[in-house]
mmCIF file of C-alpha atoms in Angstrom:
data_model
loop_
_atom_site.group_PDB
_atom_site.id
_atom_site.type_symbol
_atom_site.label_atom_id
_atom_site.label_comp_id
_atom_site.label_asym_id
_atom_site.label_seq_id
_atom_site.Cartn_x
_atom_site.Cartn_y
_atom_site.Cartn_z
ATOM 1 C CA MET A 1 -2.889 27.170 -16.251
ATOM 2 C CA THR A 2 -2.919 26.620 -12.493
ATOM 3 C CA ARG A 3 -0.355 24.363 -10.883
ATOM 4 C CA PRO A 4 -2.861 21.557 -10.127
ATOM 5 C CA LEU A 5 -4.085 21.594 -13.738
ATOM 6 C CA LEU A 6 -0.536 21.662 -15.049
ATOM 7 C CA PHE A 7 0.339 18.667 -12.900
ATOM 8 C CA LEU A 8 -2.756 16.807 -14.093
ATOM 9 C CA ALA A 9 -1.871 17.509 -17.706
ATOM 10 C CA LEU A 10 1.661 16.297 -17.183
ATOM 11 C CA SER A 11 0.320 13.159 -15.538
ATOM 12 C CA PHE A 12 -1.769 12.308 -18.592
ATOM 13 C CA ILE A 13 0.856 12.986 -21.242
ATOM 14 C CA ALA A 14 4.026 11.123 -22.102
ATOM 15 C CA LEU A 15 4.887 8.595 -19.432
ATOM 16 C CA PRO A 16 6.785 6.038 -21.547
ATOM 17 C CA ALA A 17 9.018 3.202 -20.413
ATOM 18 C CA GLY A 18 12.734 3.736 -20.026
ATOM 19 C CA CYS A 19 15.649 2.420 -18.012
ATOM 20 C CA SER A 20 15.733 -0.943 -16.259
ATOM 21 C CA SER A 21 17.141 -2.164 -12.975
ATOM 22 C CA ASP A 22 19.012 -5.058 -11.407
ATOM 23 C CA ASN A 23 16.481 -6.819 -9.210
ATOM 24 C CA GLY A 24 17.702 -9.339 -6.685
ATOM 25 C CA HIS A 25 17.222 -11.228 -3.423
ATOM 26 C CA ASP A 26 20.953 -11.444 -2.789
ATOM 27 C CA ASP A 27 24.061 -12.521 -4.703
ATOM 28 C CA HIS A 28 23.345 -16.226 -4.295
ATOM 29 C CA ASP A 29 19.753 -15.911 -5.510
ATOM 30 C CA GLU A 30 20.833 -13.703 -8.400
ATOM 31 C CA ARG A 31 23.171 -16.410 -9.711
ATOM 32 C CA ASP A 32 20.422 -19.020 -9.415
ATOM 33 C CA LEU A 33 17.928 -16.810 -11.207
ATOM 34 C CA ALA A 34 20.363 -15.952 -13.984
ATOM 35 C CA ALA A 35 20.530 -19.656 -14.829
ATOM 36 C CA ALA A 36 16.747 -20.088 -14.779
ATOM 37 C CA ARG A 37 14.989 -20.036 -18.134
ATOM 38 C CA PHE A 38 11.674 -18.536 -19.110
ATOM 39 C CA SER A 39 9.695 -17.635 -22.186
ATOM 40 C CA ARG A 40 7.564 -14.616 -22.945
ATOM 41 C CA LEU A 41 4.312 -14.476 -24.854
ATOM 42 C CA SER A 42 1.903 -11.645 -25.594
ATOM 43 C CA GLU A 43 -1.798 -11.866 -26.304
ATOM 44 C CA LYS A 44 -4.619 -9.406 -26.924
ATOM 45 C CA LEU A 45 -7.573 -10.349 -24.728
ATOM 46 C CA LYS A 46 -10.989 -8.841 -24.154
ATOM 47 C CA LEU A 47 -11.164 -7.977 -20.461
ATOM 48 C CA ALA A 48 -13.902 -5.934 -18.777
ATOM 49 C CA GLY A 49 -15.278 -4.954 -22.171
ATOM 50 C CA ASP A 50 -12.021 -3.691 -23.712
ATOM 51 C CA ASN A 51 -9.328 -5.317 -25.821
ATOM 52 C CA VAL A 52 -6.029 -5.094 -23.943
ATOM 53 C CA GLU A 53 -2.521 -6.420 -24.398
ATOM 54 C CA VAL A 54 -1.262 -8.898 -21.818
ATOM 55 C CA ASP A 55 2.337 -10.071 -21.439
ATOM 56 C CA PHE A 56 2.920 -13.535 -20.009
ATOM 57 C CA PHE A 57 6.212 -14.686 -18.522
ATOM 58 C CA LEU A 58 6.409 -18.476 -18.293
ATOM 59 C CA PRO A 59 9.042 -20.421 -16.361
ATOM 60 C CA LYS A 60 10.460 -23.350 -18.278
ATOM 61 C CA THR A 61 9.923 -25.991 -15.648
ATOM 62 C CA ALA A 62 8.041 -29.240 -15.241
ATOM 63 C CA ARG A 63 6.732 -28.066 -11.864
ATOM 64 C CA PRO A 64 3.328 -26.411 -11.574
ATOM 65 C CA ALA A 65 3.765 -22.636 -11.679
ATOM 66 C CA PRO A 66 1.609 -20.481 -9.365
ATOM 67 C CA LEU A 67 -0.142 -17.621 -11.144
ATOM 68 C CA VAL A 68 0.834 -14.059 -10.203
ATOM 69 C CA VAL A 69 -0.909 -11.065 -11.808
ATOM 70 C CA VAL A 70 0.927 -7.720 -11.771
ATOM 71 C CA ALA A 71 -0.839 -4.375 -12.327
ATOM 72 C CA HIS A 72 0.749 -1.045 -13.276
ATOM 73 C CA GLY A 73 -0.150 2.400 -11.960
ATOM 74 C CA PHE A 74 -2.027 5.389 -13.365
ATOM 75 C CA ALA A 75 -1.083 6.389 -16.932
ATOM 76 C CA ARG A 76 1.581 3.659 -17.030
ATOM 77 C CA SER A 77 1.598 0.340 -18.883
ATOM 78 C CA ARG A 78 2.613 -3.298 -18.665
ATOM 79 C CA LYS A 79 5.985 -2.223 -20.098
ATOM 80 C CA ASN A 80 6.864 -0.618 -16.763
ATOM 81 C CA PHE A 81 6.797 -4.042 -15.089
ATOM 82 C CA GLU A 82 8.663 -6.175 -17.604
ATOM 83 C CA GLY A 83 11.483 -6.595 -15.096
ATOM 84 C CA TRP A 84 9.012 -8.005 -12.583
ATOM 85 C CA GLY A 85 7.727 -10.483 -15.154
ATOM 86 C CA GLU A 86 11.216 -11.764 -15.874
ATOM 87 C CA ARG A 87 12.095 -11.940 -12.192
ATOM 88 C CA LEU A 88 8.909 -13.796 -11.260
ATOM 89 C CA ALA A 89 9.294 -16.302 -14.096
ATOM 90 C CA ARG A 90 12.914 -16.992 -13.158
ATOM 91 C CA ALA A 91 11.675 -17.673 -9.615
ATOM 92 C CA GLY A 92 9.220 -20.270 -10.944
ATOM 93 C CA TYR A 93 6.027 -18.199 -11.081
ATOM 94 C CA PHE A 94 3.711 -17.706 -14.050
ATOM 95 C CA ALA A 95 3.423 -13.923 -14.372
ATOM 96 C CA ALA A 96 0.591 -12.184 -16.225
ATOM 97 C CA ILE A 97 0.942 -8.420 -16.729
ATOM 98 C CA PRO A 98 -1.947 -6.672 -18.501
ATOM 99 C CA ASP A 99 -2.423 -3.158 -19.739
ATOM 100 C CA LEU A 100 -5.283 -1.966 -17.545
ATOM 101 C CA PRO A 101 -8.229 -0.788 -19.653
ATOM 102 C CA SER A 102 -9.019 2.495 -17.861
ATOM 103 C CA HIS A 103 -7.115 5.465 -16.460
ATOM 104 C CA THR A 104 -9.902 6.451 -14.073
ATOM 105 C CA ASP A 105 -12.380 3.575 -13.656
ATOM 106 C CA HIS A 106 -10.708 1.549 -10.915
ATOM 107 C CA ARG A 107 -13.614 -0.886 -10.682
ATOM 108 C CA GLN A 108 -13.301 -1.683 -14.393
ATOM 109 C CA ASN A 109 -9.587 -2.362 -13.869
ATOM 110 C CA GLY A 110 -10.352 -4.628 -10.928
ATOM 111 C CA HIS A 111 -12.939 -6.437 -13.023
ATOM 112 C CA ALA A 112 -10.357 -6.895 -15.814
ATOM 113 C CA ILE A 113 -7.932 -8.561 -13.390
ATOM 114 C CA ASP A 114 -10.724 -10.782 -12.090
ATOM 115 C CA GLU A 115 -11.658 -11.813 -15.643
ATOM 116 C CA LEU A 116 -8.022 -12.495 -16.546
ATOM 117 C CA ILE A 117 -7.666 -14.897 -13.621
ATOM 118 C CA GLN A 118 -10.938 -16.626 -14.474
ATOM 119 C CA LEU A 119 -9.862 -16.999 -18.096
ATOM 120 C CA LEU A 120 -6.495 -18.511 -17.217
ATOM 121 C CA ALA A 121 -8.174 -20.864 -14.743
ATOM 122 C CA THR A 122 -10.902 -22.130 -17.051
ATOM 123 C CA ASN A 123 -9.939 -21.533 -20.668
ATOM 124 C CA PRO A 124 -6.311 -20.416 -21.149
ATOM 125 C CA PRO A 125 -5.222 -19.282 -24.626
ATOM 126 C CA GLN A 126 -4.255 -22.121 -26.959
ATOM 127 C CA LYS A 127 -0.606 -21.042 -27.198
ATOM 128 C CA PHE A 128 -0.013 -21.924 -23.533
ATOM 129 C CA ARG A 129 -0.876 -25.551 -24.135
ATOM 130 C CA SER A 130 2.354 -26.078 -26.080
ATOM 131 C CA THR A 131 4.635 -24.630 -23.407
ATOM 132 C CA GLN A 132 6.824 -26.630 -21.047
ATOM 133 C CA ILE A 133 4.643 -25.810 -18.052
ATOM 134 C CA SER A 134 2.785 -28.915 -16.973
ATOM 135 C CA GLN A 135 0.071 -26.733 -15.434
ATOM 136 C CA ILE A 136 -0.653 -23.222 -14.286
ATOM 137 C CA GLU A 137 -1.665 -23.160 -10.636
ATOM 138 C CA THR A 138 -4.796 -21.067 -10.477
ATOM 139 C CA ASP A 139 -6.477 -22.340 -7.323
ATOM 140 C CA ARG A 140 -4.315 -20.064 -5.146
ATOM 141 C CA VAL A 141 -3.338 -16.845 -6.934
ATOM 142 C CA ALA A 142 -1.376 -13.752 -5.927
ATOM 143 C CA VAL A 143 -1.905 -10.222 -7.236
ATOM 144 C CA ILE A 144 0.660 -7.408 -7.086
ATOM 145 C CA GLY A 145 -0.240 -3.805 -7.834
ATOM 146 C CA HIS A 146 1.617 -0.496 -7.872
ATOM 147 C CA SER A 147 -0.103 2.820 -7.117
ATOM 148 C CA ALA A 148 -3.556 2.757 -8.778
ATOM 149 C CA GLY A 149 -2.755 -0.820 -9.801
ATOM 150 C CA GLY A 150 -2.630 -1.549 -6.089
ATOM 151 C CA LEU A 151 -6.231 -0.367 -5.844
ATOM 152 C CA ALA A 152 -7.293 -2.401 -8.897
ATOM 153 C CA THR A 153 -5.719 -5.586 -7.528
ATOM 154 C CA LEU A 154 -7.274 -4.969 -4.097
ATOM 155 C CA LEU A 155 -10.700 -4.644 -5.718
ATOM 156 C CA ALA A 156 -10.076 -7.899 -7.583
ATOM 157 C CA ALA A 157 -8.965 -9.626 -4.372
ATOM 158 C CA SER A 158 -12.174 -8.522 -2.677
ATOM 159 C CA LYS A 159 -14.202 -10.472 -5.262
ATOM 160 C CA ASN A 160 -12.117 -13.347 -6.617
ATOM 161 C CA ARG A 161 -12.050 -16.433 -4.393
ATOM 162 C CA ARG A 162 -8.859 -17.683 -6.067
ATOM 163 C CA ILE A 163 -6.785 -14.748 -4.800
ATOM 164 C CA VAL A 164 -5.058 -15.605 -1.517
ATOM 165 C CA LEU A 165 -2.371 -12.895 -1.481
ATOM 166 C CA TRP A 166 -2.462 -9.187 -2.294
ATOM 167 C CA VAL A 167 0.781 -7.189 -2.427
ATOM 168 C CA GLY A 168 0.360 -3.424 -2.628
ATOM 169 C CA LEU A 169 3.421 -1.482 -3.804
ATOM 170 C CA ASP A 170 2.833 2.064 -2.543
ATOM 171 C CA PRO A 171 -0.866 1.622 -3.387
ATOM 172 C CA VAL A 172 -3.403 4.440 -3.452
ATOM 173 C CA ASP A 173 -7.131 4.514 -2.829
ATOM 174 C CA SER A 174 -9.973 6.550 -4.312
ATOM 175 C CA GLY A 175 -12.765 7.621 -2.015
ATOM 176 C CA ASP A 176 -11.957 4.645 0.245
ATOM 177 C CA ILE A 177 -13.421 2.188 -2.274
ATOM 178 C CA GLY A 178 -10.417 -0.105 -1.835
ATOM 179 C CA ALA A 179 -10.421 0.011 1.950
ATOM 180 C CA ASN A 180 -14.143 -0.687 2.072
ATOM 181 C CA ALA A 181 -13.854 -3.521 -0.455
ATOM 182 C CA ALA A 182 -11.255 -5.231 1.723
ATOM 183 C CA ASP A 183 -14.073 -6.045 4.144
ATOM 184 C CA ASP A 184 -15.583 -8.462 1.622
ATOM 185 C CA ARG A 185 -13.061 -11.336 1.718
ATOM 186 C CA THR A 186 -10.254 -12.860 3.757
ATOM 187 C CA PHE A 187 -6.807 -12.925 2.117
ATOM 188 C CA THR A 188 -3.209 -12.260 3.138
ATOM 189 C CA SER A 189 -1.865 -8.758 2.525
ATOM 190 C CA LEU A 190 1.598 -7.227 2.323
ATOM 191 C CA VAL A 191 1.752 -3.458 1.803
ATOM 192 C CA LEU A 192 5.102 -1.782 1.099
ATOM 193 C CA LEU A 193 4.901 1.997 1.177
ATOM 194 C CA ALA A 194 7.109 4.806 -0.105
ATOM 195 C CA GLU A 195 7.442 8.275 1.362
ATOM 196 C CA PRO A 196 4.583 10.705 0.538
ATOM 197 C CA SER A 197 4.909 12.381 -2.860
ATOM 198 C CA ARG A 198 2.849 14.298 -5.397
ATOM 199 C CA CYS A 199 1.449 10.954 -6.579
ATOM 200 C CA ASN A 200 0.553 9.831 -3.062
ATOM 201 C CA GLN A 201 0.245 13.040 -1.080
ATOM 202 C CA ARG A 202 -2.178 11.784 1.543
ATOM 203 C CA GLN A 203 -0.529 8.396 2.024
ATOM 204 C CA ASN A 204 -4.081 7.520 1.078
ATOM 205 C CA ILE A 205 -3.837 3.862 1.905
ATOM 206 C CA ALA A 206 -4.107 5.012 5.532
ATOM 207 C CA GLY A 207 -6.821 3.224 7.507
ATOM 208 C CA LEU A 208 -6.706 0.104 5.350
ATOM 209 C CA GLU A 209 -5.627 -2.070 8.288
ATOM 210 C CA GLN A 210 -9.005 -1.479 9.906
ATOM 211 C CA HIS A 211 -10.629 -3.330 7.003
ATOM 212 C CA LEU A 212 -8.195 -6.185 6.264
ATOM 213 C CA ARG A 213 -9.695 -9.456 7.477
ATOM 214 C CA GLY A 214 -6.802 -11.822 6.827
ATOM 215 C CA PRO A 215 -3.159 -11.811 7.991
ATOM 216 C CA TRP A 216 -1.427 -8.560 7.070
ATOM 217 C CA LEU A 217 1.807 -6.633 7.285
ATOM 218 C CA ILE A 218 2.444 -2.992 6.376
ATOM 219 C CA ALA A 219 5.887 -1.365 6.234
ATOM 220 C CA LYS A 220 7.480 1.717 4.704
ATOM 221 C CA VAL A 221 10.691 1.455 2.707
ATOM 222 C CA ASP A 222 12.858 4.126 4.291
ATOM 223 C CA GLY A 223 13.532 6.964 1.847
ATOM 224 C CA ALA A 224 11.724 5.259 -1.040
ATOM 225 C CA HIS A 225 10.041 7.248 -3.801
ATOM 226 C CA HIS A 226 6.792 6.416 -5.571
ATOM 227 C CA CYS A 227 8.540 5.269 -8.765
ATOM 228 C CA ASP A 228 10.953 2.860 -7.041
ATOM 229 C CA PRO A 229 8.707 -0.224 -7.482
ATOM 230 C CA GLU A 230 8.673 0.091 -11.292
ATOM 231 C CA ASP A 231 11.055 -1.877 -13.513
ATOM 232 C CA PRO A 232 11.767 -0.182 -15.819
ATOM 233 C CA THR A 233 10.824 3.300 -14.719
ATOM 234 C CA ASP A 234 11.722 6.577 -16.455
ATOM 235 C CA LYS A 235 12.326 10.282 -15.922
ATOM 236 C CA TRP A 236 8.677 11.150 -16.556
ATOM 237 C CA CYS A 237 7.586 9.159 -13.521
ATOM 238 C CA THR A 238 10.199 10.747 -11.293
ATOM 239 C CA PHE A 239 9.478 14.225 -12.713
ATOM 240 C CA THR A 240 5.723 13.901 -12.226
ATOM 241 C CA CYS A 241 5.776 12.247 -8.812
ATOM 242 C CA GLY A 242 8.951 13.833 -7.469
ATOM 243 C CA GLY A 243 12.012 12.166 -6.017
ATOM 244 C CA GLY A 244 14.309 9.788 -7.829
ATOM 245 C CA TYR A 245 14.868 6.095 -8.447
ATOM 246 C CA SER A 246 17.269 3.669 -6.811
ATOM 247 C CA ASP A 247 18.115 0.060 -7.667
ATOM 248 C CA ARG A 248 18.823 -0.530 -3.981
ATOM 249 C CA ARG A 249 15.384 0.672 -2.899
ATOM 250 C CA HIS A 250 13.729 -1.157 -5.787
ATOM 251 C CA ASN A 251 15.336 -4.405 -4.681
ATOM 252 C CA ILE A 252 13.820 -4.024 -1.205
ATOM 253 C CA PHE A 253 10.334 -3.989 -2.751
ATOM 254 C CA VAL A 254 11.233 -7.032 -4.854
ATOM 255 C CA ARG A 255 12.839 -9.025 -2.049
ATOM 256 C CA HIS A 256 9.932 -8.798 0.368
ATOM 257 C CA THR A 257 7.375 -9.376 -2.396
ATOM 258 C CA LEU A 258 9.090 -12.617 -3.365
ATOM 259 C CA GLU A 259 9.202 -13.627 0.290
ATOM 260 C CA ALA A 260 5.437 -13.097 0.512
ATOM 261 C CA LEU A 261 4.870 -15.184 -2.624
ATOM 262 C CA ASP A 262 7.046 -18.001 -1.309
ATOM 263 C CA ALA A 263 5.416 -17.873 2.121
ATOM 264 C CA VAL A 264 1.804 -17.899 0.921
ATOM 265 C CA LEU A 265 1.840 -19.760 -2.412
ATOM 266 C CA ARG A 266 4.576 -22.259 -1.524
ATOM 267 C CA ASN A 267 4.110 -22.520 2.252
ATOM 268 C CA ASP A 268 7.816 -21.815 2.722
ATOM 269 C CA PRO A 269 8.484 -21.625 6.484
ATOM 270 C CA ALA A 270 11.759 -19.727 6.046
ATOM 271 C CA ALA A 271 10.061 -17.037 3.965
ATOM 272 C CA THR A 272 7.238 -16.835 6.498
ATOM 273 C CA ASP A 273 9.758 -16.374 9.296
ATOM 274 C CA ARG A 274 11.562 -13.588 7.419
ATOM 275 C CA LEU A 275 8.300 -11.735 6.842
ATOM 276 C CA ASN A 276 7.358 -12.053 10.485
ATOM 277 C CA ASN A 277 10.706 -10.501 11.395
ATOM 278 C CA LEU A 278 10.643 -7.470 9.112
ATOM 279 C CA LYS A 279 12.077 -5.385 11.941
ATOM 280 C CA LYS A 280 15.429 -7.021 11.224
ATOM 281 C CA ASP A 281 15.532 -5.165 7.897
ATOM 282 C CA LYS A 282 16.980 -1.750 8.730
ATOM 283 C CA ASN A 283 15.675 -0.468 5.386
ATOM 284 C CA LEU A 284 12.099 -0.657 6.682
ATOM 285 C CA LYS A 285 10.262 1.492 9.200
ATOM 286 C CA GLU A 286 6.753 1.993 10.593
ATOM 287 C CA ILE A 287 6.221 -1.774 10.535
ATOM 288 C CA ARG A 288 2.865 -2.952 11.795
ATOM 289 C CA GLY A 289 0.473 -5.866 11.535
ATOM 290 C CA PRO A 290 -0.224 -9.241 13.097
ATOM 291 C CA GLY A 291 2.009 -11.079 10.643
ATOM 292 C CA LEU A 292 1.507 -14.415 8.939
ATOM 293 C CA PRO A 293 0.594 -17.682 10.669
ATOM 294 C CA PRO A 294 3.311 -20.371 10.686
ATOM 295 C CA ALA A 295 3.605 -22.301 7.431
ATOM 296 C CA PRO A 296 1.911 -25.719 7.641
ATOM 297 C CA THR A 297 4.227 -28.654 8.220
ATOM 298 C CA HIS A 298 4.008 -31.781 6.131
#
């Protein structure tokens, strides 16, 4: 078996979930989040023609909770982003994390994310109606995607008018279908890259900025590996993609993602200011983009 075929075979076989990490903004935020409560529900839903499992992480709060959909990468699952679900719910967001229906049909995966948002906006499952959330905010939605999940969420953002923020965590493209789709709508984008690896050899998100119509920022996490955004990740991801995993690097992806959510979904001026000053973070490099407009004042 040739090396490329061996790598492809390894990519398709066992990539289970494993160890977890200690996400965090900083020590103060970590204490606040530890005290926050959330609940977790799972549901099997028919999305884009397939029955898939979806995990929901619900903050226990009387405040409306903005919807955030998180998508995993190729040959991974919702289990590899459980830590994100918990972290988002503790921060007051309603997180939905589906198993994407296809390994190779990125458009089907994008369609599944689109359908999930439409379902939660118009006819949410009955079990949510007994939760402590007074309402799920679905008029202004964020999507977060890692690797091929970054492509799926970008395709969804190009079609779904409810999506106002796309966060790509070392996202990949396929034949430029994601970059070209970005031309279709205006939304805010934050892209956090890792160093090139076997799972992202061409840094194949390159050229995306020529297609983004809304405010955008792109930065590389210095020394990061492709598996760093996952929580939990495992040795099969690091073996297949190369490199290792670091809680410190993972937390950089988390911190700036939460800042983007707060800036766009909550109009937080402090978060907007931090994003527009990414150069102050010495963990980032190759920073580019026009940045976000000032948060509206009330």
